[in-house]
Coordinates of C-alpha atoms in Angstrom, one line a residue:
Chain A
X42 CA 105.1 65.9 135.4
X43 CA 107.5 68.0 133.2
X44 CA 110.7 67.3 131.7
X45 CA 113.3 70.2 132.4
X46 CA 114.3 71.4 129.0
X47 CA 118.1 70.9 128.6
X48 CA 118.7 68.5 131.5
X49 CA 118.5 64.9 131.6
X50 CA 116.5 64.6 134.9
X51 CA 112.6 64.1 135.0
X52 CA 111.1 67.1 137.2
X53 CA 107.9 66.0 138.7
X54 CA 105.1 68.4 139.3
X55 CA 102.9 67.9 142.0
X56 CA 99.7 65.9 141.1
X57 CA 96.9 68.1 139.8
X58 CA 93.8 68.7 141.8
X59 CA 91.5 66.0 141.9
X60 CA 88.0 66.8 140.0
X61 CA 84.7 66.6 142.0
X62 CA 81.5 66.4 140.4
X63 CA 80.5 70.2 141.7
X64 CA 83.1 71.1 139.2
X65 CA 81.2 70.0 136.3
X66 CA 79.8 72.4 134.0
X67 CA 77.9 72.4 130.2
X68 CA 81.1 72.4 128.0
X69 CA 81.2 75.0 125.2
X70 CA 79.8 74.1 121.8
X71 CA 82.2 72.7 119.0
X72 CA 82.2 75.7 116.8
X73 CA 83.4 78.1 119.1
X74 CA 86.6 80.2 118.6
X75 CA 90.2 78.9 119.3
X76 CA 90.3 79.1 123.5
X77 CA 93.0 78.5 125.8
X78 CA 93.0 76.0 128.3
X79 CA 90.3 76.2 130.9
X80 CA 91.0 77.0 134.8
X81 CA 93.7 74.8 135.8
X82 CA 91.7 72.9 138.6
X83 CA 89.1 72.0 135.9
X84 CA 89.0 68.3 134.7
X85 CA 91.3 66.8 132.2
X86 CA 88.5 65.4 130.0
X87 CA 85.1 66.7 129.8
X88 CA 83.1 65.0 127.2
X89 CA 79.4 65.7 126.7
X90 CA 76.9 64.0 124.5
X91 CA 79.7 63.0 122.0
X92 CA 78.5 60.9 119.0
X93 CA 80.6 59.5 116.3
X94 CA 78.8 57.9 113.1
X95 CA 80.0 56.3 110.0
X96 CA 77.1 56.3 107.8
X97 CA 74.3 55.0 109.6
X98 CA 76.3 53.1 112.0
X99 CA 77.2 54.8 115.2
X100 CA 80.8 54.1 116.4
X101 CA 79.7 55.6 119.7
X102 CA 76.6 57.5 121.0
X103 CA 75.6 60.2 123.3
X104 CA 78.9 59.5 125.4
X105 CA 79.4 61.8 128.5
X106 CA 81.9 61.6 131.5
X107 CA 84.5 63.5 133.0
X108 CA 88.1 62.8 133.9
X109 CA 89.8 64.6 136.8
X110 CA 93.4 65.5 136.4
X111 CA 95.9 63.1 137.9
X112 CA 93.2 60.2 137.5
X113 CA 93.9 57.2 135.8
X114 CA 90.6 56.3 133.9
X115 CA 89.8 52.8 132.2
X116 CA 87.8 52.6 129.1
X117 CA 86.3 49.2 128.8
X118 CA 84.2 47.7 126.3
X119 CA 84.1 44.7 123.8
X120 CA 85.4 44.6 120.4
X121 CA 83.8 47.1 118.2
X122 CA 82.2 49.2 121.2
X123 CA 83.8 52.4 119.7
X124 CA 86.6 52.6 122.5
X125 CA 89.5 53.4 119.9
X126 CA 87.1 55.7 117.7
X127 CA 86.4 57.7 121.2
X128 CA 90.2 57.8 121.7
X129 CA 90.8 59.2 118.3
X130 CA 88.2 61.6 118.5
X131 CA 89.5 63.0 121.6
X132 CA 93.0 62.7 120.2
X133 CA 91.6 65.1 117.5
X134 CA 92.2 62.4 114.4
X135 CA 88.5 62.1 114.0
X136 CA 85.7 64.7 113.8
X137 CA 82.6 64.0 116.1
X138 CA 79.3 64.1 114.4
X139 CA 77.8 65.5 117.5
X140 CA 78.4 66.3 120.9
X141 CA 81.0 68.7 122.7
X142 CA 84.3 67.8 124.4
X143 CA 87.0 69.4 126.3
X144 CA 90.6 68.0 126.0
X145 CA 93.2 69.2 128.3
X146 CA 90.8 72.3 129.1
X147 CA 90.6 73.2 125.7
X148 CA 87.3 73.0 123.6
X149 CA 87.6 70.1 120.6
X150 CA 87.0 72.0 117.6
X151 CA 89.0 72.2 114.2
X152 CA 90.7 75.5 115.0
X153 CA 92.0 73.9 118.3
X154 CA 93.4 70.8 117.0
X155 CA 97.0 71.7 117.1
X156 CA 96.8 72.9 120.6
X157 CA 95.3 69.9 121.9
X158 CA 97.9 68.0 120.0
X159 CA 100.5 69.8 121.9
X160 CA 99.0 69.0 125.4
X161 CA 98.4 65.5 124.8
X162 CA 99.9 62.2 123.8
X163 CA 98.3 58.9 122.1
X164 CA 99.9 55.8 122.2
X165 CA 97.8 53.3 119.8
X166 CA 97.8 49.7 120.1
X167 CA 100.3 49.1 117.9
X168 CA 103.0 52.0 118.9
X169 CA 103.9 52.5 115.5
X170 CA 107.8 53.0 115.5
X171 CA 109.9 53.6 112.4
X172 CA 111.4 50.3 112.5
X173 CA 114.4 51.2 110.4
X174 CA 115.5 54.0 112.8
X175 CA 117.1 53.7 116.1
X176 CA 115.2 54.2 119.2
X177 CA 116.8 57.6 119.6
X178 CA 116.0 58.4 116.0
X179 CA 112.4 57.8 116.5
X180 CA 112.4 59.9 119.8
X181 CA 114.1 62.7 117.9
X182 CA 111.7 62.9 115.2
X183 CA 108.9 63.1 117.9
X184 CA 110.8 65.7 119.7
X185 CA 111.0 67.9 116.9
X186 CA 107.3 67.5 115.8
X187 CA 106.5 68.7 119.2
X188 CA 109.0 71.6 118.8
X189 CA 110.8 70.9 121.8
X190 CA 113.9 73.0 122.2
X191 CA 117.2 71.4 123.5
X192 CA 115.3 67.9 123.0
X193 CA 118.4 65.7 124.0
X194 CA 117.6 66.1 127.6
X195 CA 114.1 65.2 127.3
X196 CA 114.8 62.0 125.3
X197 CA 117.4 60.9 127.6
X198 CA 114.9 61.4 130.4
X199 CA 111.9 59.7 128.8
X200 CA 114.3 56.5 128.0
X201 CA 115.3 56.6 131.5
X202 CA 111.8 56.4 132.7
X203 CA 111.2 53.4 130.7
X204 CA 114.3 51.8 131.5
X205 CA 115.6 51.8 127.9
X206 CA 118.6 54.4 128.0
X207 CA 120.9 51.5 127.4
X208 CA 118.9 50.4 124.0
X209 CA 119.1 54.0 122.6
X210 CA 121.2 53.2 119.6
X211 CA 119.3 49.8 118.7
X212 CA 117.1 49.9 115.8
X213 CA 113.5 49.6 116.6
X214 CA 113.0 46.6 114.1
X215 CA 115.3 44.6 116.3
X216 CA 113.5 45.0 119.5
X217 CA 111.1 42.9 121.0
X218 CA 107.6 43.8 121.4
X219 CA 107.4 44.5 125.2
X220 CA 110.6 46.8 124.3
X221 CA 108.6 48.3 121.2
X222 CA 105.9 49.3 123.7
X223 CA 108.0 50.7 126.0
X224 CA 109.7 52.9 123.2
X225 CA 106.0 53.8 122.4
X226 CA 105.5 54.8 126.1
X227 CA 108.6 57.2 126.2
X228 CA 107.6 58.7 123.0
X229 CA 104.4 59.5 124.5
X230 CA 106.1 61.0 127.5
X231 CA 108.3 63.5 125.4
X232 CA 105.8 66.5 125.3
X233 CA 105.2 66.3 128.9
X234 CA 101.4 65.6 128.4
X235 CA 98.6 66.6 130.4
X236 CA 96.6 63.6 129.2
X237 CA 97.9 60.5 127.9
X238 CA 95.7 58.2 125.9
X239 CA 97.1 54.7 126.1
X240 CA 95.1 52.3 123.8
X241 CA 95.6 48.8 124.8
X242 CA 99.4 49.3 126.2
X243 CA 99.9 45.8 127.4
X244 CA 98.3 43.9 124.3
X245 CA 100.3 40.9 123.4
X246 CA 102.8 41.3 126.3
X247 CA 103.9 38.6 128.4
X248 CA 103.0 39.1 132.2
X249 CA 106.5 40.3 133.1
X250 CA 106.5 42.9 130.2
X251 CA 102.8 43.8 131.4
X252 CA 103.6 44.3 134.9
X253 CA 106.4 46.8 133.9
X254 CA 104.0 48.8 132.0
X255 CA 101.7 48.6 134.8
X256 CA 104.4 49.9 137.0
X257 CA 105.0 52.9 134.7
X258 CA 101.4 53.8 134.6
X259 CA 101.3 53.7 138.6
X260 CA 104.3 55.9 138.7
X261 CA 102.6 58.6 136.4
X262 CA 99.5 58.3 138.5
X263 CA 101.7 59.4 141.6
X264 CA 103.4 62.1 139.4
X265 CA 99.9 63.8 138.5
X266 CA 99.7 62.5 134.9
X267 CA 96.0 62.0 133.6
X268 CA 96.1 58.5 131.8
X269 CA 93.1 57.5 129.6
X270 CA 93.5 53.8 129.5
X271 CA 91.8 51.7 127.0
X272 CA 91.9 48.1 128.0
X273 CA 90.4 44.5 127.4
X274 CA 92.4 43.5 130.7
X275 CA 89.8 43.6 133.6
X276 CA 92.0 43.0 136.1
X277 CA 94.5 45.8 134.9
X278 CA 91.7 48.1 134.9
X279 CA 91.0 47.0 138.4
X280 CA 94.5 47.4 139.5
X281 CA 95.4 50.6 137.9
X282 CA 92.3 52.8 137.4
X283 CA 90.6 55.2 139.8
X284 CA 87.8 54.9 137.9
X285 CA 86.5 53.0 134.9
X286 CA 83.9 53.5 132.1
X287 CA 82.0 50.7 130.4
X288 CA 81.4 51.6 126.8
X289 CA 79.1 49.5 124.3
X290 CA 78.4 51.9 121.6
X291 CA 76.6 53.9 124.6
X292 CA 78.3 54.6 128.0
X293 CA 76.7 51.9 130.3
X294 CA 78.2 52.7 133.6
X295 CA 81.0 55.0 135.1
X296 CA 82.5 54.8 138.2
X297 CA 85.1 53.2 140.4
X298 CA 85.2 49.5 140.5
X299 CA 84.3 49.4 143.9
X300 CA 81.4 51.6 143.4
X301 CA 80.2 49.7 140.2
X302 CA 80.1 46.6 142.1
X303 CA 78.0 48.0 144.7
X304 CA 75.7 49.6 142.4
X305 CA 75.3 46.4 140.4
X306 CA 75.4 43.8 143.2
X307 CA 74.8 45.7 146.3
X308 CA 76.6 44.1 149.4
X309 CA 76.3 40.5 150.1
X310 CA 77.1 38.1 152.7
X311 CA 77.8 34.5 152.3
X312 CA 76.9 32.2 155.6
X313 CA 77.9 28.6 156.1
X314 CA 76.6 26.6 158.7
X315 CA 77.3 22.9 159.7
X316 CA 73.7 22.0 158.7
X317 CA 70.9 23.6 157.2
X318 CA 69.0 25.8 159.2
X319 CA 65.8 24.5 160.3
X320 CA 63.8 27.9 159.7
X321 CA 66.1 30.2 157.7
X322 CA 63.3 32.5 156.8
X323 CA 62.6 33.1 160.5
X324 CA 66.3 33.7 161.3
X325 CA 67.0 36.0 158.4
X326 CA 63.9 37.7 158.7
X327 CA 64.6 38.6 162.1
X328 CA 67.9 40.9 161.1
X329 CA 66.5 44.2 159.9
X330 CA 69.7 44.6 157.7
X331 CA 69.1 41.4 155.4
X332 CA 67.0 42.7 152.3
X333 CA 66.6 39.1 150.8
X334 CA 68.2 35.7 150.9
X335 CA 68.7 32.6 148.9
X336 CA 69.8 29.1 149.9
X337 CA 72.6 27.2 148.5
X338 CA 73.9 23.6 148.9
X339 CA 74.5 22.2 151.9
X340 CA 73.9 25.2 154.5
X341 CA 75.3 27.8 152.5
X342 CA 73.2 31.1 152.1
X343 CA 73.6 34.3 150.3
X344 CA 72.2 37.5 151.9
X345 CA 71.5 40.8 150.3
X346 CA 72.4 43.6 152.6
X347 CA 73.3 47.4 152.4
X348 CA 76.4 47.1 154.2
X349 CA 78.1 43.8 154.8
X350 CA 80.3 45.0 157.5
X351 CA 77.3 46.6 159.5
X352 CA 75.1 43.2 158.9
X353 CA 77.8 40.7 159.5
X354 CA 77.4 40.8 163.5
X355 CA 73.6 40.9 163.5
X356 CA 73.5 38.0 161.4
X357 CA 76.1 36.0 163.4
X358 CA 74.1 36.6 166.5
X359 CA 70.7 35.6 164.8
X360 CA 72.4 32.2 163.3
X361 CA 73.9 31.4 166.5
X362 CA 70.8 32.3 168.6
X363 CA 69.0 29.8 166.5
X364 CA 71.4 26.9 167.7
X365 CA 72.9 26.5 164.5
X366 CA 76.7 25.8 164.4
X367 CA 78.2 29.0 162.4
X368 CA 81.1 27.6 160.1
X369 CA 81.9 30.8 158.1
X370 CA 80.5 34.4 157.5
X371 CA 82.1 36.2 154.9
X372 CA 81.6 39.2 152.5
X373 CA 81.0 38.1 149.0
X374 CA 83.4 39.8 146.5
X375 CA 82.4 40.5 142.7
X376 CA 85.2 41.2 140.5
X377 CA 85.1 44.0 137.8
X378 CA 84.9 40.9 135.5
X379 CA 81.4 40.3 136.9
X380 CA 80.2 43.6 136.5
X381 CA 81.5 44.1 133.0
X382 CA 79.8 40.7 132.1
X383 CA 76.7 41.9 133.8
X384 CA 76.5 45.1 131.9
X385 CA 77.5 44.0 128.4
X386 CA 75.8 40.5 128.6
X387 CA 72.4 42.6 129.4
X388 CA 72.9 44.8 126.5
X389 CA 72.0 42.7 123.6
X390 CA 70.7 45.5 121.4
X391 CA 74.3 47.2 121.0
X392 CA 76.7 46.3 118.3
X393 CA 79.5 44.0 119.9
Chain B
X288 CA 98.4 81.6 104.0
X289 CA 100.5 78.5 104.9
X290 CA 102.2 78.4 108.1
X291 CA 105.3 76.3 108.2
X292 CA 107.5 75.5 111.0
X293 CA 110.8 74.7 109.5
X294 CA 112.1 72.5 112.3
X295 CA 109.3 70.3 111.8
X296 CA 109.5 70.2 108.2
X297 CA 113.2 69.5 108.4
X298 CA 112.5 66.7 111.0
X299 CA 110.2 65.0 108.2
X300 CA 112.7 65.3 105.7
X301 CA 115.6 64.0 107.8
X302 CA 113.4 61.0 108.9
X303 CA 112.6 60.2 105.2
X304 CA 116.2 60.3 104.0
X305 CA 117.3 58.1 107.2
X306 CA 114.6 55.7 106.1
X307 CA 115.8 55.8 102.3
X308 CA 119.2 55.0 103.5
X309 CA 118.3 52.1 105.2
X310 CA 116.0 50.5 102.4
X311 CA 117.5 48.5 100.3
X312 CA 114.8 49.1 97.2
X313 CA 115.5 52.7 97.3
X314 CA 119.1 52.5 97.5
X315 CA 119.1 49.9 94.8
X316 CA 117.1 52.1 92.6
X317 CA 119.3 55.5 93.2
X318 CA 122.5 53.3 92.2
X319 CA 121.1 51.1 89.4
X320 CA 118.9 53.7 87.5
X321 CA 122.0 56.0 87.0
X322 CA 124.0 53.4 85.8
X323 CA 121.4 52.5 83.3
X324 CA 120.8 55.8 82.4
X325 CA 124.4 56.9 81.9
X326 CA 125.5 53.8 80.0
X327 CA 122.4 53.8 77.4
X328 CA 122.7 57.2 76.3
X329 CA 126.6 56.9 76.1
X330 CA 126.6 53.8 73.9
X331 CA 124.3 55.7 71.4
X332 CA 126.4 58.8 71.6
X333 CA 129.7 56.6 70.9
X334 CA 128.5 55.0 68.2
X335 CA 128.1 58.2 66.1
X336 CA 130.6 58.5 63.8
X337 CA 132.0 61.7 62.6
X338 CA 130.0 61.8 59.4
X339 CA 126.7 60.8 60.7
X340 CA 123.8 62.6 59.3
X341 CA 122.3 65.4 61.2
X342 CA 118.9 63.9 61.5
X343 CA 120.3 61.0 63.2
X344 CA 122.5 62.9 65.6
X345 CA 119.4 64.7 66.7
X346 CA 117.8 61.8 67.2
X347 CA 120.2 60.6 69.7
X348 CA 120.1 64.0 71.5
X349 CA 116.6 63.8 71.7
X350 CA 116.6 60.3 73.3
X351 CA 119.4 61.5 75.6
X352 CA 117.6 64.2 77.1
X353 CA 114.4 62.3 77.4
X354 CA 116.3 59.3 79.4
X355 CA 118.1 62.2 81.7
X356 CA 114.3 63.6 82.5
X357 CA 112.9 60.0 83.1
X358 CA 115.0 59.7 86.1
X359 CA 113.6 62.8 88.1
X360 CA 110.2 61.8 86.7
X361 CA 110.1 58.1 87.6
X362 CA 112.3 58.0 90.6
X363 CA 110.6 59.9 93.1
X364 CA 107.1 58.6 91.9
X365 CA 107.7 55.3 93.6
X366 CA 109.4 56.7 96.8
X367 CA 106.1 59.3 96.9
X368 CA 103.8 56.4 96.2
X369 CA 104.9 54.8 99.4
X370 CA 105.1 58.0 101.5
X371 CA 101.5 57.8 103.0
X372 CA 100.2 54.4 102.6
X373 CA 103.7 52.9 103.7
X374 CA 103.1 55.0 106.8
X375 CA 99.7 53.5 107.4
X376 CA 100.8 49.9 106.9
X377 CA 103.4 50.1 109.3
X378 CA 101.2 52.0 111.8
X379 CA 103.2 54.8 112.0
X380 CA 100.7 57.4 110.6
X381 CA 98.3 57.7 113.7
X382 CA 101.3 58.6 116.1
X383 CA 102.4 61.0 113.4
X384 CA 99.1 62.6 113.0
X385 CA 98.4 63.0 116.6
X386 CA 101.4 65.4 117.1
X387 CA 101.1 69.2 116.2
X388 CA 102.7 68.8 112.9
X389 CA 100.6 70.6 109.9
X390 CA 99.7 69.0 106.8
X391 CA 102.0 71.4 104.7
X392 CA 104.6 70.5 107.0
X393 CA 104.2 66.7 106.6
X394 CA 103.8 66.9 103.0
X395 CA 106.6 69.3 102.1
X396 CA 108.8 67.7 104.4
X397 CA 108.2 64.3 102.5
X398 CA 108.4 65.7 99.2
X399 CA 111.5 67.7 100.0
X400 CA 113.2 64.3 101.0
X401 CA 112.2 62.8 97.7
X402 CA 113.0 65.7 95.4
X403 CA 116.5 66.4 96.6
X404 CA 118.2 62.8 95.8
X405 CA 116.1 62.4 92.8
X406 CA 117.1 65.9 91.2
X407 CA 120.8 65.3 92.3
X408 CA 120.9 61.8 90.6
X409 CA 119.7 63.3 87.7
X410 CA 122.1 66.5 87.6
X411 CA 125.0 63.9 88.2
X412 CA 123.8 61.7 85.4
X413 CA 123.6 64.7 83.0
X414 CA 126.8 65.7 84.1
X415 CA 128.7 62.5 83.7
X416 CA 127.1 61.9 80.2
X417 CA 128.1 65.4 79.0
X418 CA 131.6 64.7 80.4
X419 CA 131.9 61.6 78.9
X420 CA 130.6 63.1 75.3
X421 CA 133.2 65.9 75.5
X422 CA 136.1 63.3 76.1
X423 CA 135.1 60.5 74.2
X424 CA 132.4 61.2 71.5
X425 CA 133.7 61.0 67.9
X426 CA 130.7 63.2 66.7
X427 CA 131.5 66.6 67.6
X428 CA 127.9 67.9 66.6
X429 CA 126.5 65.8 69.2
X430 CA 128.8 67.4 71.9
X431 CA 127.8 70.7 70.6
X432 CA 124.2 69.9 70.9
X433 CA 124.2 68.4 74.0
X434 CA 126.1 71.4 75.6
X435 CA 123.8 74.0 73.8
X436 CA 122.7 76.5 76.5
X437 CA 118.8 76.2 76.0
X438 CA 119.2 72.4 76.2
X439 CA 121.2 72.6 79.5
X440 CA 118.7 75.1 80.6
X441 CA 115.8 72.9 80.0
X442 CA 117.4 70.1 81.6
X443 CA 118.3 72.1 85.0
X444 CA 114.6 73.6 84.9
X445 CA 112.6 70.4 84.1
X446 CA 114.2 68.0 86.4
X447 CA 112.9 69.4 89.7
X448 CA 109.6 70.3 88.1
X449 CA 109.0 66.7 86.8
X450 CA 110.1 65.5 90.5
X451 CA 107.5 67.9 91.8
X452 CA 104.7 66.8 89.9
X453 CA 105.8 62.9 90.3
X454 CA 105.9 63.5 94.2
X455 CA 102.6 65.3 94.0
X456 CA 100.7 62.7 92.0
X457 CA 102.4 59.8 94.0
X458 CA 101.5 61.4 97.3
X459 CA 97.7 61.9 96.1
X460 CA 97.6 58.3 95.0
X461 CA 99.1 57.0 98.1
X462 CA 96.9 58.8 100.1
X463 CA 93.9 57.1 98.7
X464 CA 95.3 53.7 97.8
X465 CA 94.8 50.8 99.8
X466 CA 97.8 48.6 98.5
X467 CA 101.5 49.9 98.3
X468 CA 102.1 47.9 95.2
X469 CA 99.3 49.3 93.4
X470 CA 100.0 52.8 94.7
X471 CA 103.7 52.4 93.4
X472 CA 102.3 51.3 89.8
X473 CA 99.9 53.8 89.4
X474 CA 102.2 56.6 90.7
X475 CA 105.0 55.5 88.1
X476 CA 102.4 55.9 85.1
X477 CA 100.9 59.0 86.6
X478 CA 104.4 60.5 86.4
X479 CA 104.9 60.1 82.8
X480 CA 102.4 62.7 81.1
X481 CA 104.5 65.8 81.7
X482 CA 107.4 64.0 80.0
X483 CA 105.6 64.4 76.5
X484 CA 105.8 68.0 77.0
X485 CA 109.3 67.9 77.6
X486 CA 110.0 65.4 74.9
X487 CA 108.6 68.3 72.4
X488 CA 112.0 70.4 73.4
X489 CA 113.9 67.4 73.7
X490 CA 113.3 66.2 70.0
X491 CA 113.4 69.7 68.9
X492 CA 109.7 69.7 67.6
X493 CA 109.9 72.9 69.3
X494 CA 113.3 74.5 68.9
X495 CA 115.1 74.9 72.2
X496 CA 115.4 78.4 73.4
X497 CA 115.7 80.1 76.4
X498 CA 112.3 81.5 76.2
X499 CA 110.8 77.9 75.2
X500 CA 112.7 76.3 78.1
X501 CA 111.4 79.1 80.5
X502 CA 107.9 79.2 79.0
X503 CA 107.4 75.1 79.5
X504 CA 109.2 75.6 83.0
X505 CA 106.8 78.1 84.3
X506 CA 103.9 75.8 82.7
X507 CA 104.9 72.8 84.6
X508 CA 105.4 74.8 87.8
X509 CA 101.6 75.9 87.5
X510 CA 100.7 72.5 87.0
X511 CA 102.7 71.3 89.9
X512 CA 101.1 74.1 92.3
X513 CA 97.6 73.0 91.1
X514 CA 98.5 69.5 91.8
X515 CA 99.8 70.2 95.0
X516 CA 96.5 72.0 96.0
X517 CA 94.6 69.1 95.3
X518 CA 96.6 66.7 97.3
X519 CA 96.8 69.1 100.3
X520 CA 92.8 68.9 100.1
X521 CA 92.9 65.1 99.6
X522 CA 95.0 64.9 103.0
X523 CA 92.6 64.6 105.6
X524 CA 93.2 63.0 109.0
X525 CA 90.1 61.6 109.3
X526 CA 90.1 59.9 105.9
X527 CA 93.8 58.6 106.5
X528 CA 92.9 57.0 109.6
X529 CA 89.5 55.7 109.1
X530 CA 89.4 55.3 105.3
X531 CA 86.4 57.4 105.4
X532 CA 86.0 61.2 105.1
X533 CA 84.4 63.0 108.1
X534 CA 80.4 62.9 107.7
X535 CA 80.6 66.6 108.7
X536 CA 82.4 67.5 105.8
X537 CA 79.5 66.0 103.6
X538 CA 77.4 68.1 105.9
X539 CA 75.0 65.0 106.8
X540 CA 74.4 61.3 106.9
X541 CA 74.0 59.1 109.8
X542 CA 70.3 59.0 109.3
X543 CA 67.5 60.2 111.6
X544 CA 69.5 63.0 113.2
X545 CA 67.7 65.7 114.8
X546 CA 67.3 68.9 113.1
X547 CA 69.3 70.6 115.8
X548 CA 72.3 68.4 115.2
X549 CA 73.0 69.3 111.8
X550 CA 74.2 73.0 112.8
X551 CA 76.8 71.1 115.1
X552 CA 77.9 68.9 112.2
X553 CA 78.4 72.0 110.1
X554 CA 80.6 73.4 112.8
X555 CA 83.0 70.8 113.0
X556 CA 83.7 70.3 109.3
X557 CA 87.1 69.7 108.0
X558 CA 88.7 68.4 111.0
X559 CA 92.2 68.8 109.6
X560 CA 91.8 72.5 108.9
X561 CA 94.9 74.5 109.8

């Protein structure tokens, strides 16, 4: 996405090339000299064994992942897992203790701090607005700090993008929390960032305001903006994110919600018969696709299978052939919350 | 070599001035302090009769000049003490530091916003007192002494330099403090010592002359520059955000790190270098 300088319209770039794992390469060290952005097709974020310690306590440790350009990437984890510290590190506010990273194609290093900050925007959980200044005055300040020429068009464009054009002369102190959050998002749009870091953007918002923020993020995804979304709301991550990472000081898992479900729980089918099967072992044992099964109450069975859609017809045939009345046969759905809880609950050693 | 983007520096100044204008506490201080510092010396000056002894006149002149210099010393210290911790308290520091603004632009922008009104107020107070003394004072010696060239030069030179010190020390305290009120109290206290130096001239312990005024001015300038260097070094992004300086800058910590990591730590030293 790009704001056309001096105009009042948002001009949109086509989405950036999607990242493929084949693009992954080892990142340069932190101490390398000032460097320009790497190839435009490279990932928006490349993090390799990144670690941040405060004394003996690790805020996050050995974290590695990549985020493609134009991707909405969810960063999940319990309180104290290191999410905000990771964002601050990638946002050049904090120096990593070890490891390396590239942000918007630029190696994370002290010399590159300013260059990186020009290409990203960070919206902390608290949008951090000057409450005595008006919405427009807040945006004017940040437009100047980003060195934008003829910023009026961009400010107006950003305000229109978050539907706040009619409140531009209101002091921020008089706005509701939801509206302040939108001002924060408008500010994050000002510099036409390659990567947007949004830390809990819907925290404390009512469902309507949260949905408006979701719509904005969805819109940016369609326009090719890379969004790094830190959130506690699992349904939000499931709805918005192409992929999610689950962090609990160490990275526990990375993938699309669907992949994580499949990886953690595999596929499963829930079979319900009118009455319990006389010999369930024989019935399900005869179906090659069924790895294991367990019996619930009143003729309900949960079958573990590699591919539920492929296995379902064979299972149905086997049940009917056994003379049972098949009441229902459905794929079992695990939510992202199930995935999250499974990973975090089994991670007793890491700080929570 | 400090690189400065004037646009960013002035944007910070403009923002600060807008906030001051809408902050009752600062506006109040800008109005109330001048009134006090105009009325108090004028009462003393008007009390002097035409035959008051020279020593008594000199005492009044000394107090008057000292009061004139308290304003540029104390007023900006309160503003400066709020400058960093205030941003941190209202959550604006983090968004600010994620922009390309450089440390020097941020600090100087804020300093400029505090120094300009303080010095202007100080000059206005001095001008009003001088004018009123000329128009209404019975004692002509006090009028002559107040209008003395070296005395005026000292006032003109010392006011911005005292402000510079106050703002530097106030900003430094603000960058380290965890409570706004404590920062403001400490800032006010720390702004006072240079006044002792200027008092030597005000009370004519050192006879006011152009070389003395310029010499003391240069001395204050050196102190100001040194203090600003200290403050700039204290202004570390990581410390401001987390309250802790990067372990990297201490070249270790974290316990149990493999030897190979140490070199990397050295390389990330001083995340805020610009």
